[in-house]
mmCIF file of C-alpha atoms and ligand atoms in Angstrom:
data_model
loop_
_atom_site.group_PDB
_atom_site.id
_atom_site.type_symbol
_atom_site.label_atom_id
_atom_site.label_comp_id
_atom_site.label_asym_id
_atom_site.label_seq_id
_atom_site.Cartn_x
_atom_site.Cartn_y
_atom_site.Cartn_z
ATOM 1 C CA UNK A 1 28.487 43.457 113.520
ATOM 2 C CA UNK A 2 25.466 45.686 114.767
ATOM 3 C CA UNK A 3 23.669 44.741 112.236
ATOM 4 C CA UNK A 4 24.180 41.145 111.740
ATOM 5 C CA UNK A 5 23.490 41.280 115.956
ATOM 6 C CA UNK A 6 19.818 43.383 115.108
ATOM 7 C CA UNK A 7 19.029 40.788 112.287
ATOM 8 C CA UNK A 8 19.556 37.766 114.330
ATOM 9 C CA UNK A 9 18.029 39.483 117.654
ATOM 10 C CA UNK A 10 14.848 37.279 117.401
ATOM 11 C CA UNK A 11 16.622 33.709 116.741
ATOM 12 C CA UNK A 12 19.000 35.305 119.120
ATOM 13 C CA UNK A 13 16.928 35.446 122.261
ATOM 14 C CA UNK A 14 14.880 32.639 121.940
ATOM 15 C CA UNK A 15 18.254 30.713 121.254
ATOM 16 C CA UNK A 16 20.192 32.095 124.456
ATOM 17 C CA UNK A 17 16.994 31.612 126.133
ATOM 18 C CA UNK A 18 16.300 27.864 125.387
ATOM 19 C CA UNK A 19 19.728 27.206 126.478
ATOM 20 C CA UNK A 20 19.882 29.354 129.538
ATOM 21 C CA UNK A 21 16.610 27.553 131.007
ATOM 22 C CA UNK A 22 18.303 24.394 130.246
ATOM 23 C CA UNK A 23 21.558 24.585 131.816
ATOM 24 C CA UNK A 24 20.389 27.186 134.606
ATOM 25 C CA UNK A 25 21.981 26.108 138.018
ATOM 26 C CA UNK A 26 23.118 23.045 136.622
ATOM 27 C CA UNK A 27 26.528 21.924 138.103
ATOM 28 C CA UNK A 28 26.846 18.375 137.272
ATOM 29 C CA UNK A 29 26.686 17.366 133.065
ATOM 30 C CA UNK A 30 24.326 14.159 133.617
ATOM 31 C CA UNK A 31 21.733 12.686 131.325
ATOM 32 C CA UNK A 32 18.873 15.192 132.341
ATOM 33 C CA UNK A 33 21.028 18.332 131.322
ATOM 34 C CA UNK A 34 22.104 16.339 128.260
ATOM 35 C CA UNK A 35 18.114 15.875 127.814
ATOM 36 C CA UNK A 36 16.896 18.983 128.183
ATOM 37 C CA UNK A 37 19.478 20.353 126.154
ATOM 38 C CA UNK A 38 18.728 18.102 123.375
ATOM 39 C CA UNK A 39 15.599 19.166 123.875
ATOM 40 C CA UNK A 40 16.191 23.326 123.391
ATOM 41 C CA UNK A 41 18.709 22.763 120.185
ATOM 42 C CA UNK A 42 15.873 20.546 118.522
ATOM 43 C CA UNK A 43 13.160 23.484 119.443
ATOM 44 C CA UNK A 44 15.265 26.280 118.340
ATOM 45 C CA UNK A 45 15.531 24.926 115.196
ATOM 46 C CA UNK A 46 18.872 23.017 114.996
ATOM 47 C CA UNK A 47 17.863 19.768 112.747
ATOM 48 C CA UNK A 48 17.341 16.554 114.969
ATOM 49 C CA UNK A 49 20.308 15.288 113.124
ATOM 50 C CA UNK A 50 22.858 17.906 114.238
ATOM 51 C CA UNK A 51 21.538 18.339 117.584
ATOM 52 C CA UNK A 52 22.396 14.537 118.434
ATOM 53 C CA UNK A 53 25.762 15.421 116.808
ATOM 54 C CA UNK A 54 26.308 18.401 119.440
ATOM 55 C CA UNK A 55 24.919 16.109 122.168
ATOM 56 C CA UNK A 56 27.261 13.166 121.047
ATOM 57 C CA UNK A 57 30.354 15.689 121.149
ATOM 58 C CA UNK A 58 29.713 17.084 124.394
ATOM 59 C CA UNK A 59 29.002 13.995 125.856
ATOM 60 C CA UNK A 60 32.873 12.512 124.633
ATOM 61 C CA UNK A 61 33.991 15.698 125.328
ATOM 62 C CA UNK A 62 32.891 15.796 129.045
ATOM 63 C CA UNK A 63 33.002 12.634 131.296
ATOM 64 C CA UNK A 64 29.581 11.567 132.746
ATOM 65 C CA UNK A 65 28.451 13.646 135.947
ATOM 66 C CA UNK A 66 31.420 16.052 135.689
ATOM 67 C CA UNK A 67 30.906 19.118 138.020
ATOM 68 C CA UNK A 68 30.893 22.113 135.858
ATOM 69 C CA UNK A 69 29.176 25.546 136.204
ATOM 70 C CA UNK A 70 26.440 26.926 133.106
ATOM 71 C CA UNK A 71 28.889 29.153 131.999
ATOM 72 C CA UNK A 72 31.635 26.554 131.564
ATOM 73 C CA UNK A 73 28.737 24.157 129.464
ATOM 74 C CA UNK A 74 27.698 27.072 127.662
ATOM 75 C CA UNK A 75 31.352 27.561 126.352
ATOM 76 C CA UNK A 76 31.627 23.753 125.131
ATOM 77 C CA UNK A 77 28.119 24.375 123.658
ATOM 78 C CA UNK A 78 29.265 27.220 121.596
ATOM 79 C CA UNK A 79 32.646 25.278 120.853
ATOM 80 C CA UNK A 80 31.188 22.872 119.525
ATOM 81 C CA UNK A 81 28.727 24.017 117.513
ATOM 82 C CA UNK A 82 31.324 26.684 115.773
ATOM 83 C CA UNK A 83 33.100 22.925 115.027
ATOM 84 C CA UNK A 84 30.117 22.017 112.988
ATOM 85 C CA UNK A 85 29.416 24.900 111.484
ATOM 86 C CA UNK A 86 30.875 24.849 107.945
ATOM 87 C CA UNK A 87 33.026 27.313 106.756
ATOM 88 C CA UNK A 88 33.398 28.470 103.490
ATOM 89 C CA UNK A 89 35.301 30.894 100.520
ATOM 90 C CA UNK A 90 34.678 34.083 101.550
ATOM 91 C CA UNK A 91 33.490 36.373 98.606
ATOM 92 C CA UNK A 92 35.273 39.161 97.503
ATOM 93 C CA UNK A 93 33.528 41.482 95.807
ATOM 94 C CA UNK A 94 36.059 43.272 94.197
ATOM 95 C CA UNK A 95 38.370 40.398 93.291
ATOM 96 C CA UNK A 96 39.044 38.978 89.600
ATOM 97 C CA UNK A 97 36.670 36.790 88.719
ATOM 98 C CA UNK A 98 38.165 33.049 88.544
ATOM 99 C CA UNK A 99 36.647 33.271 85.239
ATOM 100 C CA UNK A 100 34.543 35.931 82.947
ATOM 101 C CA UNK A 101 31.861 35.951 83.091
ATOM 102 C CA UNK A 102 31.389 34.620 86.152
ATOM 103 C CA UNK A 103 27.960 32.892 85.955
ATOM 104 C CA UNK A 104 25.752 32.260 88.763
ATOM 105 C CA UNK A 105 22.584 29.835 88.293
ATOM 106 C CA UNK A 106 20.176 31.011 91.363
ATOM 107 C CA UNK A 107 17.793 28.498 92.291
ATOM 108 C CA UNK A 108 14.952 27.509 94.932
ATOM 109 C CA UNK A 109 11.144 27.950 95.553
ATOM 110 C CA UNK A 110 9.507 30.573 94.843
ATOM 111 C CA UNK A 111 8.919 33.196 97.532
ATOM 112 C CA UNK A 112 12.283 32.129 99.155
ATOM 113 C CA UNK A 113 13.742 35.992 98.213
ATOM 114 C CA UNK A 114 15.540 34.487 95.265
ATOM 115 C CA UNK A 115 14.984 37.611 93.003
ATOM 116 C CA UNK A 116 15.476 40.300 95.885
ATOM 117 C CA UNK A 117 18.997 38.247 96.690
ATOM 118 C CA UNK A 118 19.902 38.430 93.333
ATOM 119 C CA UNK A 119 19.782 42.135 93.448
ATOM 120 C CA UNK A 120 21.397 42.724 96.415
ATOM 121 C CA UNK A 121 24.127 40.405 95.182
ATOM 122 C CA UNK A 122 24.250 42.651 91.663
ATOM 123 C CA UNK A 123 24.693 45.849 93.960
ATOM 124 C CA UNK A 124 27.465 43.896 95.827
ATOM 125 C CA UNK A 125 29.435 43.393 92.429
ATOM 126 C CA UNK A 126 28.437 46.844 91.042
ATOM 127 C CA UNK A 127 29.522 48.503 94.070
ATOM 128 C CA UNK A 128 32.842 46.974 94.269
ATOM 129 C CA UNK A 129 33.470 47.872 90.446
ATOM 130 C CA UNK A 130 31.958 44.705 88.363
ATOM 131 C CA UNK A 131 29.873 44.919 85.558
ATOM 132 C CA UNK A 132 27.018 42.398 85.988
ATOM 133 C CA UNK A 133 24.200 41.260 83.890
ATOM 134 C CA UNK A 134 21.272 39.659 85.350
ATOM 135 C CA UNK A 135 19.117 36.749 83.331
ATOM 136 C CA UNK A 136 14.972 36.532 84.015
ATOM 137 C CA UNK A 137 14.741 32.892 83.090
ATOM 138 C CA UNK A 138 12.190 32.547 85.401
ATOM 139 C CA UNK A 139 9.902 32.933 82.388
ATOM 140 C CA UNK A 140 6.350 31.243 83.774
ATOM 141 C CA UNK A 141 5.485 34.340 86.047
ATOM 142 C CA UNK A 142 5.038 37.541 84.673
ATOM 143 C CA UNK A 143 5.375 39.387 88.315
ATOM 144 C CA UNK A 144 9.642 37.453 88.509
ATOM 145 C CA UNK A 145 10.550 39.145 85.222
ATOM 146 C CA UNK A 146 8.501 42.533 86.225
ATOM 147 C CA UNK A 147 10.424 42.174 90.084
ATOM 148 C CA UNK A 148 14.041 41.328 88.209
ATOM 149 C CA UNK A 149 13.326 44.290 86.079
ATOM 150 C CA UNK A 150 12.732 46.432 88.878
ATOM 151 C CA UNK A 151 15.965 44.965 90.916
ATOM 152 C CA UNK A 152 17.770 45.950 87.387
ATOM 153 C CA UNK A 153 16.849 49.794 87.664
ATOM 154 C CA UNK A 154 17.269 50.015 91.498
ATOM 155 C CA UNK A 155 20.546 48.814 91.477
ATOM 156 C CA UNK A 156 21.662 50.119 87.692
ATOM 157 C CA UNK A 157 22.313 47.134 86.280
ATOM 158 C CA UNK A 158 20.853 45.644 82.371
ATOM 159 C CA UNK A 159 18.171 42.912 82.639
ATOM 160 C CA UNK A 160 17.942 39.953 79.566
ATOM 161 C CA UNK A 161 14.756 39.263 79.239
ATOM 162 C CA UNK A 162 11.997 37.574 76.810
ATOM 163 C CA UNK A 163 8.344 36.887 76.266
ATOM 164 C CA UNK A 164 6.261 34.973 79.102
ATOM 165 C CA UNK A 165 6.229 31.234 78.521
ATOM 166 C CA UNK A 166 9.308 31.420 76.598
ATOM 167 C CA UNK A 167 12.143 28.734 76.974
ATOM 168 C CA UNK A 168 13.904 29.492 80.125
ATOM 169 C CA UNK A 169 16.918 27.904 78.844
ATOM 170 C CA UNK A 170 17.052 30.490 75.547
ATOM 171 C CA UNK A 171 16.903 33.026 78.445
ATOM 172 C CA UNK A 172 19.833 31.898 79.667
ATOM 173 C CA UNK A 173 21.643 31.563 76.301
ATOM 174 C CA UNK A 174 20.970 34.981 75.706
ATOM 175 C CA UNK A 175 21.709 36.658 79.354
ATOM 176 C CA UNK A 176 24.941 34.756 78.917
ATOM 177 C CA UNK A 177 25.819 35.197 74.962
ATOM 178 C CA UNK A 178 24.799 38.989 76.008
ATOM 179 C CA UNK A 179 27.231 39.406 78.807
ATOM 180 C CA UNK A 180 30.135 38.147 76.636
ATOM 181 C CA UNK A 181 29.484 40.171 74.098
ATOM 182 C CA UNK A 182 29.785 42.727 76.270
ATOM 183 C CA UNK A 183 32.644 41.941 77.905
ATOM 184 C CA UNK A 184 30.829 41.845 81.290
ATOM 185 C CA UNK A 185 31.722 40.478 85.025
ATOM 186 C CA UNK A 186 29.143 38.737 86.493
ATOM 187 C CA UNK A 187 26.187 37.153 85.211
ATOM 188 C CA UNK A 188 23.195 36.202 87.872
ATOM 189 C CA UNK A 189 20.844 34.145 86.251
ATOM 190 C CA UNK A 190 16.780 33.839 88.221
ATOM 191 C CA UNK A 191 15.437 30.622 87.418
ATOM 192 C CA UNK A 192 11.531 29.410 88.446
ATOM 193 C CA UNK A 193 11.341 27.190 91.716
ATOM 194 C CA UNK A 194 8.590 24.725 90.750
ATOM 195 C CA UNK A 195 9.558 22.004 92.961
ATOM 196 C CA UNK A 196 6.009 20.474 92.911
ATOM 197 C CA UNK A 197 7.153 18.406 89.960
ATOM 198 C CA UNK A 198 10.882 17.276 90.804
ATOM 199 C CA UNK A 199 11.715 15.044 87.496
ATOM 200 C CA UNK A 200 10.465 18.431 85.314
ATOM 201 C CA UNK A 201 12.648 20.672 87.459
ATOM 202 C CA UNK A 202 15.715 18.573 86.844
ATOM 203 C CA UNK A 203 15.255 18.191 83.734
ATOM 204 C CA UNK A 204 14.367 22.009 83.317
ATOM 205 C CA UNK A 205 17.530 23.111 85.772
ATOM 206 C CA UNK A 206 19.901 20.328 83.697
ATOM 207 C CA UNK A 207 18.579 21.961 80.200
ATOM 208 C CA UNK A 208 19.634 25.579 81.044
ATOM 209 C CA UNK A 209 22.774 24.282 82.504
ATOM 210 C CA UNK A 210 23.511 22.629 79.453
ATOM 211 C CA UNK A 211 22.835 25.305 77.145
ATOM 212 C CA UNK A 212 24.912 27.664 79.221
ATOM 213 C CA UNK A 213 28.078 25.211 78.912
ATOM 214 C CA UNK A 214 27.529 25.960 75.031
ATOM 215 C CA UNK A 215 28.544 29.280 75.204
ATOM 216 C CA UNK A 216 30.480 28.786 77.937
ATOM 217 C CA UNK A 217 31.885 25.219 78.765
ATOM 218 C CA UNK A 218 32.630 26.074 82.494
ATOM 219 C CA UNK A 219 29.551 28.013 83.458
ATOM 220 C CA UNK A 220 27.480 28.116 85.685
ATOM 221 C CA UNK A 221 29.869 28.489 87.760
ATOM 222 C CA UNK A 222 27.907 28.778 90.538
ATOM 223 C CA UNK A 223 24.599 27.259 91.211
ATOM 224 C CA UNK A 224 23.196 29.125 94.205
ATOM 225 C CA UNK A 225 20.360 28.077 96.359
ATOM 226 C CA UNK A 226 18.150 30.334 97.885
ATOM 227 C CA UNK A 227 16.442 29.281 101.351
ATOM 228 C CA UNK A 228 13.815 31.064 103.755
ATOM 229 C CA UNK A 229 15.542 30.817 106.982
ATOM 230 C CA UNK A 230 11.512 31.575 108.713
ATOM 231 C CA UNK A 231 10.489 27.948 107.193
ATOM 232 C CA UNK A 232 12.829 26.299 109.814
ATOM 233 C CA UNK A 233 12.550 22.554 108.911
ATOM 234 C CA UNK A 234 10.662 22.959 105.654
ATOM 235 C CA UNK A 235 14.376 25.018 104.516
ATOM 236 C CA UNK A 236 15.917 21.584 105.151
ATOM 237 C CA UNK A 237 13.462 19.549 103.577
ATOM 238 C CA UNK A 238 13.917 22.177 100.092
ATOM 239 C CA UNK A 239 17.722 21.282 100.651
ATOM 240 C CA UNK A 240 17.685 18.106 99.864
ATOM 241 C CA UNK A 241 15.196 18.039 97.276
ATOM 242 C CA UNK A 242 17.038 20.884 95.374
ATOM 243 C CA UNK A 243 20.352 19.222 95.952
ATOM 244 C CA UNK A 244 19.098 15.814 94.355
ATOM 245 C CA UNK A 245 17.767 17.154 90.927
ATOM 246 C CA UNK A 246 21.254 19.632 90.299
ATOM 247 C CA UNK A 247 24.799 19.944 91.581
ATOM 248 C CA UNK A 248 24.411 22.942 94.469
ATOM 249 C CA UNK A 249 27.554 24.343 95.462
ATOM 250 C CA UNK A 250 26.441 28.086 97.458
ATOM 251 C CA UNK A 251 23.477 28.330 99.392
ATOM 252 C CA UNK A 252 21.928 31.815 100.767
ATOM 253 C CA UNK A 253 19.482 31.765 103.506
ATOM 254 C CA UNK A 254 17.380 34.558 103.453
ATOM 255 C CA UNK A 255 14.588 36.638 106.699
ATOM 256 C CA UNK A 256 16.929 35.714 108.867
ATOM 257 C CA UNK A 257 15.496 39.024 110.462
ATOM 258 C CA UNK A 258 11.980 38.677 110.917
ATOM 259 C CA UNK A 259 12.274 35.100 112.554
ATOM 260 C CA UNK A 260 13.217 33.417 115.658
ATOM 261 C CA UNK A 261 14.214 30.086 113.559
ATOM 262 C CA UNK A 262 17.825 31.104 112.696
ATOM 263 C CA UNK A 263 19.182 28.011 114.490
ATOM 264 C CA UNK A 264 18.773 26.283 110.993
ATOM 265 C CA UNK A 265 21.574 27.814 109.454
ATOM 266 C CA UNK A 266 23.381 25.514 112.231
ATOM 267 C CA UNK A 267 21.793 22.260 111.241
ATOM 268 C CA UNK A 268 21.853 23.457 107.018
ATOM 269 C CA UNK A 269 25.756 24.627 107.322
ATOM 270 C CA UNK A 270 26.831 21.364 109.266
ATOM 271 C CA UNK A 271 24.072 18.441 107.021
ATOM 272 C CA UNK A 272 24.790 19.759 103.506
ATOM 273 C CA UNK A 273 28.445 19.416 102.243
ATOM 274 C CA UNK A 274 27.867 22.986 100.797
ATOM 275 C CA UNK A 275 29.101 26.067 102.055
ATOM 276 C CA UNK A 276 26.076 29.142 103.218
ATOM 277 C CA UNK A 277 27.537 32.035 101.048
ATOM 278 C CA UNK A 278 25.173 35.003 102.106
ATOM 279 C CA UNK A 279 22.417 35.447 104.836
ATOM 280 C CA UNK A 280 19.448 38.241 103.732
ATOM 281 C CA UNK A 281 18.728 40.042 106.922
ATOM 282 C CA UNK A 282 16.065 42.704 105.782
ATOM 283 C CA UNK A 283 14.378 44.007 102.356
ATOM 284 C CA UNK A 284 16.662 46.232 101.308
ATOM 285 C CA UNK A 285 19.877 46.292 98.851
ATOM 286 C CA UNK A 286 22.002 46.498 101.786
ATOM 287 C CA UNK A 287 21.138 43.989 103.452
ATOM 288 C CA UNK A 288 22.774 41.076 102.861
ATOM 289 C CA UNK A 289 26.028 39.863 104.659
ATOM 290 C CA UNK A 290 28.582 37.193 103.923
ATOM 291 C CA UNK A 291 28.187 34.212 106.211
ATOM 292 C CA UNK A 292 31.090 34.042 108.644
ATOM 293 C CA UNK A 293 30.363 31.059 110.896
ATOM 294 C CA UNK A 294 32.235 32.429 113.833
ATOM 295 C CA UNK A 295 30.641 35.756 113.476
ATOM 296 C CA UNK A 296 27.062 34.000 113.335
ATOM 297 C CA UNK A 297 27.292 31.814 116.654
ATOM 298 C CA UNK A 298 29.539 34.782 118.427
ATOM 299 C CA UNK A 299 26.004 36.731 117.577
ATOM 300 C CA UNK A 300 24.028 33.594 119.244
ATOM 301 C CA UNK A 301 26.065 33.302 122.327
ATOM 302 C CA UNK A 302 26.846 37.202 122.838
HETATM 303 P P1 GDP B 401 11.305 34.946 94.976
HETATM 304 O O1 GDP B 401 9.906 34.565 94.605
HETATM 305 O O2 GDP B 401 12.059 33.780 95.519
HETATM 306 O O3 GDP B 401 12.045 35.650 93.889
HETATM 307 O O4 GDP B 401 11.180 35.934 96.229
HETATM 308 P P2 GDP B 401 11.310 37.528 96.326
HETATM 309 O O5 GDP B 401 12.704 37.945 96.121
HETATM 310 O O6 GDP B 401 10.269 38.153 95.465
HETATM 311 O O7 GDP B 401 10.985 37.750 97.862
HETATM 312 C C1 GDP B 401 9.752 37.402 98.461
HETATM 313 C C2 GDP B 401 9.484 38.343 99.621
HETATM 314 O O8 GDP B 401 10.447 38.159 100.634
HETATM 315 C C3 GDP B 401 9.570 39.816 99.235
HETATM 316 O O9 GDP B 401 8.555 40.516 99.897
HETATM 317 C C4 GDP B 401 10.945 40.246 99.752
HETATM 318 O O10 GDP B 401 11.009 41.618 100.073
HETATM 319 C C5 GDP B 401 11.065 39.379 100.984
HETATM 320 N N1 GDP B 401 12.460 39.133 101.370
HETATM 321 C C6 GDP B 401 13.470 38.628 100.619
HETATM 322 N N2 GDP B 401 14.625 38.512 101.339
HETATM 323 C C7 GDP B 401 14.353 38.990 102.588
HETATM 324 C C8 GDP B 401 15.117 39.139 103.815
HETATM 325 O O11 GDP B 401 16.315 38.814 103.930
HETATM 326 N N3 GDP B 401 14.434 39.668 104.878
HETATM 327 C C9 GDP B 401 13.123 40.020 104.813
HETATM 328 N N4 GDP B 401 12.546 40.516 105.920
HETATM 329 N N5 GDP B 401 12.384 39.887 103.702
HETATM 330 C C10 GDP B 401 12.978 39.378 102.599
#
């Protein structure tokens, strides 16, 4: 709790604070509260789309020109957004596997923290007892495979790998042929984000998804996207281009620490029929946390 509360401290205050100055000594819920409140959700972050779903809810919720005090509209406020905010399975580390391997496919642009969530994610699984194997089928930078390598040693776990410019897909084959073979876990799988050229990615994303299914006919399954919480809008936008070339069903938002845009997890959680898995707060192996919606907006209001 004290340190989801220090990772969100910057979305945190500027949240509260947006709010606060629009509700302060407000008594009566009329249009120009609803306004200005529109107006601090849409600047903190929270899509345009879910803000006028928050603003639509209050406004049923409360009858025009009712007298009530800030605190009692900041309550409904929070209320309502925990509504919207999606919740999902909660991981267990430590559980069976639904099915072994377990195969994740992580995708998203690059520079999102794809590769340093996969690690923390492989320390997750170690720690709790799973062995895990992670895939560098991110195969068009030299500097992924080299960072996946290094995420391998740090957290003790083996890294399939091939030559630069080598068929991302055989990467795949052999991360997950590999992990059988040995009996392993969890597979993580780091795939390049190169969204500039959609129909390639899909067709790219669909190839290694099909070859997987070969030695496996119900992996991935997992396809994880990876989002930079300190893009605000752009994280949205990357949504739903990533969720029209491949089937998405986990999303992690990571730098939820060094950014005041957090509100975006609100307007990702509620727009996307897909559950945020894991937030990244910080650099290290440690920190990443399961997303618990009531947690998260507790940590907004509090
Ligand atoms: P990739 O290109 O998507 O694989 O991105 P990387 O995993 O290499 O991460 C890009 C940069 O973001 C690195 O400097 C990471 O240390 C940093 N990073 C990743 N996740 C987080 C996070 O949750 N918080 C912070 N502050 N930095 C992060």
């Amino acid at each position: 709790k004290e340190s989801l509360d220090k990772g969100l401290e910057q979305t945190k205050s500027s949240f509260l604070g947006k709010i606060t100055r629009a509700v302060a000594g407000k008594s009566k819920v009329d249009a120009l509260v609803l306004d200005d409140l529109e107006e601090a959700l849409i600047s903190a972050d929270v899509s345009v789309e879910t803000t006028l779903e928050i603003i639509e809810r209050i406004e049923s919720r409360v009858a025009k020109d009712k007298y009530l005090g800030e605190g009692e509209l900041k309550a409904i406020l929070k209320d309502e957004i925990a509504a919207l905010v999606r919740k999902g399975d909660k991981v267990d580390f430590a559980a069976e596997p639904t099915a072994t391997p377990y195969v994740i496919l992580v995708v998203g642009v690059n520079g999102v923290g794809k590769t340093t969530t996969i690690g923390k994610i492989a320390h997750q699984f170690k720690a709790a007892g799973k062995d895990v194997v992670l895939g560098a089928a991110d195969t068009f930078r030299a500097a992924a495979v080299h960072q996946l390598q290094i995420w391998g040693e740090r957290v003790g776990v083996p890294v399939v790998a091939q030559k630069m410019g080598s068929d991302p897909a055989s990467v795949a084959f052999d991360t997950v042929s590999s992990a059988v073979a040995k009996n392993a876990d969890v597979v993580i799988i780091d795939t390049a984000g190169r969204l500039h050229n959609k129909a390639g990615l899909m067709s790219e994303l669909g190839k290694i998804k099909r070859v997987i299914s070969k030695v496996l006919p119900d992996a991935p399954h997992e396809t994880l996207l990876v989002l930079d919480a300190s893009t605000g809008q752009n994280a949205i936008e990357q949504a739903k281009q990533f969720t029209e070339v491949t089937n998405v069903n986990a999303m992690a938002l990571t730098k939820l620490d060094g950014t005041a845009k957090g509100g975006v997890v609100i307007g990702i959680s509620h727009q996307f029929d897909i559950p945020v898995k894991y937030i990244g707060i910080g650099e290290q192996m440690n920190d990443l946390r399961l997303f618990e919606p009531e947690a998260f907006v507790d940590s907004l209001f509090e």
